[in-house]
């Protein structure tokens, strides 16, 4: 059973993500996120809870080298894709431009 605090936190993250997708720029997918990290364009990385451990550690390592924030999303890859307004799964999401959202400052 999920606590009320965790549920509210996930809802606020979903609303921030929705605003990023509408007004900012985000890149969905593992390969494209790694390319974005290598170029130094990513400002934040979101990783779903059921992302494979090896992939998760690789993304965290690349983010550490690029000095980029990493947020571990509480939902699985289906929930992350749905929060972005897409009809497919997404295990890694890279935020390039936050737009009108305060997602970069709120998750510190």
mmCIF file of C-alpha atoms in Angstrom:
data_model
loop_
_atom_site.group_PDB
_atom_site.id
_atom_site.type_symbol
_atom_site.label_atom_id
_atom_site.label_comp_id
_atom_site.label_asym_id
_atom_site.label_seq_id
_atom_site.Cartn_x
_atom_site.Cartn_y
_atom_site.Cartn_z
ATOM 1 C CA UNK A 1 0.000 0.000 0.000
ATOM 2 C CA UNK A 2 1.365 3.390 -0.999
ATOM 3 C CA UNK A 3 1.338 6.134 1.638
ATOM 4 C CA UNK A 4 -0.487 9.413 1.060
ATOM 5 C CA UNK A 5 2.776 11.375 1.060
ATOM 6 C CA UNK A 6 4.345 9.180 -1.645
ATOM 7 C CA UNK A 7 1.157 9.357 -3.730
ATOM 8 C CA UNK A 8 1.036 13.159 -3.473
ATOM 9 C CA UNK A 9 4.729 13.419 -4.350
ATOM 10 C CA UNK A 10 4.231 11.238 -7.435
ATOM 11 C CA UNK A 11 1.196 13.293 -8.503
ATOM 12 C CA UNK A 12 3.173 16.529 -8.246
ATOM 13 C CA UNK A 13 6.016 14.974 -10.254
ATOM 14 C CA UNK A 14 3.517 13.842 -12.907
ATOM 15 C CA UNK A 15 2.065 17.352 -13.197
ATOM 16 C CA UNK A 16 5.561 18.843 -13.497
ATOM 17 C CA UNK A 17 6.433 16.270 -16.163
ATOM 18 C CA UNK A 18 3.273 17.100 -18.075
ATOM 19 C CA UNK A 19 4.239 20.782 -18.049
ATOM 20 C CA UNK A 20 7.754 19.954 -19.275
ATOM 21 C CA UNK A 21 6.340 17.939 -22.170
ATOM 22 C CA UNK A 22 4.014 20.812 -23.076
ATOM 23 C CA UNK A 23 6.292 23.850 -22.734
ATOM 24 C CA UNK A 24 9.848 22.478 -22.568
ATOM 25 C CA UNK A 25 11.913 19.867 -24.349
ATOM 26 C CA UNK A 26 12.379 16.285 -23.188
ATOM 27 C CA UNK A 27 13.948 13.244 -24.818
ATOM 28 C CA UNK A 28 12.499 9.793 -24.186
ATOM 29 C CA UNK A 29 14.541 6.637 -24.430
ATOM 30 C CA UNK A 30 17.784 5.141 -23.216
ATOM 31 C CA UNK A 31 19.958 5.592 -26.310
ATOM 32 C CA UNK A 32 18.907 9.157 -27.050
ATOM 33 C CA UNK A 33 19.293 10.117 -23.377
ATOM 34 C CA UNK A 34 22.862 8.785 -23.355
ATOM 35 C CA UNK A 35 23.631 10.783 -26.511
ATOM 36 C CA UNK A 36 22.173 13.857 -24.872
ATOM 37 C CA UNK A 37 24.297 13.260 -21.755
ATOM 38 C CA UNK A 38 27.464 12.855 -23.823
ATOM 39 C CA UNK A 39 26.789 16.132 -25.616
ATOM 40 C CA UNK A 40 26.150 17.858 -22.287
ATOM 41 C CA UNK A 41 22.653 19.046 -23.196
ATOM 42 C CA UNK A 42 20.694 17.174 -20.509
ATOM 43 C CA UNK A 43 19.778 19.068 -17.359
ATOM 44 C CA UNK A 44 18.022 16.195 -15.589
ATOM 45 C CA UNK A 45 17.560 12.452 -16.032
ATOM 46 C CA UNK A 46 14.555 10.475 -14.806
ATOM 47 C CA UNK A 47 14.925 6.705 -14.390
ATOM 48 C CA UNK A 48 11.919 4.435 -13.837
ATOM 49 C CA UNK A 49 11.812 2.016 -10.918
ATOM 50 C CA UNK A 50 11.902 -1.156 -13.026
ATOM 51 C CA UNK A 51 14.803 -0.122 -15.251
ATOM 52 C CA UNK A 52 17.415 -2.927 -15.395
ATOM 53 C CA UNK A 53 20.181 -2.468 -12.827
ATOM 54 C CA UNK A 54 23.050 -2.455 -15.317
ATOM 55 C CA UNK A 55 21.337 0.158 -17.481
ATOM 56 C CA UNK A 56 20.460 2.230 -14.417
ATOM 57 C CA UNK A 57 24.052 2.233 -13.153
ATOM 58 C CA UNK A 58 25.363 3.135 -16.619
ATOM 59 C CA UNK A 59 23.008 6.113 -16.886
ATOM 60 C CA UNK A 60 23.891 7.232 -13.338
ATOM 61 C CA UNK A 61 27.607 7.007 -14.158
ATOM 62 C CA UNK A 62 27.220 9.061 -17.344
ATOM 63 C CA UNK A 63 25.110 11.615 -15.458
ATOM 64 C CA UNK A 64 27.796 11.879 -12.781
ATOM 65 C CA UNK A 65 30.421 12.574 -15.451
ATOM 66 C CA UNK A 66 28.170 15.176 -17.076
ATOM 67 C CA UNK A 67 27.270 16.716 -13.667
ATOM 68 C CA UNK A 68 23.560 16.194 -14.331
ATOM 69 C CA UNK A 69 20.790 15.622 -11.780
ATOM 70 C CA UNK A 70 19.294 12.141 -11.551
ATOM 71 C CA UNK A 71 15.785 11.507 -10.242
ATOM 72 C CA UNK A 72 14.545 7.990 -9.560
ATOM 73 C CA UNK A 73 10.907 7.977 -10.638
ATOM 74 C CA UNK A 74 8.712 5.996 -8.235
ATOM 75 C CA UNK A 75 6.540 4.445 -10.948
ATOM 76 C CA UNK A 76 7.493 1.801 -13.478
ATOM 77 C CA UNK A 77 8.290 2.434 -17.144
ATOM 78 C CA UNK A 78 4.620 2.260 -18.154
ATOM 79 C CA UNK A 79 3.718 4.961 -15.612
ATOM 80 C CA UNK A 80 6.616 7.157 -16.772
ATOM 81 C CA UNK A 81 5.516 6.897 -20.401
ATOM 82 C CA UNK A 82 1.922 7.668 -19.448
ATOM 83 C CA UNK A 83 3.003 10.676 -17.344
ATOM 84 C CA UNK A 84 4.717 12.046 -20.451
ATOM 85 C CA UNK A 85 1.501 11.686 -22.428
ATOM 86 C CA UNK A 86 2.783 8.842 -24.592
ATOM 87 C CA UNK A 87 1.167 5.469 -25.199
ATOM 88 C CA UNK A 88 4.364 3.472 -24.821
ATOM 89 C CA UNK A 89 6.838 2.551 -22.092
ATOM 90 C CA UNK A 90 9.824 4.717 -21.250
ATOM 91 C CA UNK A 91 12.512 3.662 -18.791
ATOM 92 C CA UNK A 92 14.825 6.696 -19.151
ATOM 93 C CA UNK A 93 13.819 10.303 -19.799
ATOM 94 C CA UNK A 94 16.155 13.246 -20.337
ATOM 95 C CA UNK A 95 15.039 16.845 -19.755
ATOM 96 C CA UNK A 96 16.836 19.310 -22.029
ATOM 97 C CA UNK A 97 14.709 22.393 -21.365
ATOM 98 C CA UNK A 98 12.307 22.622 -18.416
ATOM 99 C CA UNK A 99 10.105 25.293 -20.007
ATOM 100 C CA UNK A 100 7.591 26.756 -17.541
ATOM 101 C CA UNK A 101 7.999 23.876 -15.078
ATOM 102 C CA UNK A 102 9.956 24.087 -11.802
ATOM 103 C CA UNK A 103 11.037 20.447 -12.021
ATOM 104 C CA UNK A 104 14.767 21.242 -11.916
ATOM 105 C CA UNK A 105 14.563 23.269 -8.692
ATOM 106 C CA UNK A 106 11.854 21.263 -6.912
ATOM 107 C CA UNK A 107 13.668 17.915 -6.951
ATOM 108 C CA UNK A 108 16.976 19.068 -5.447
#
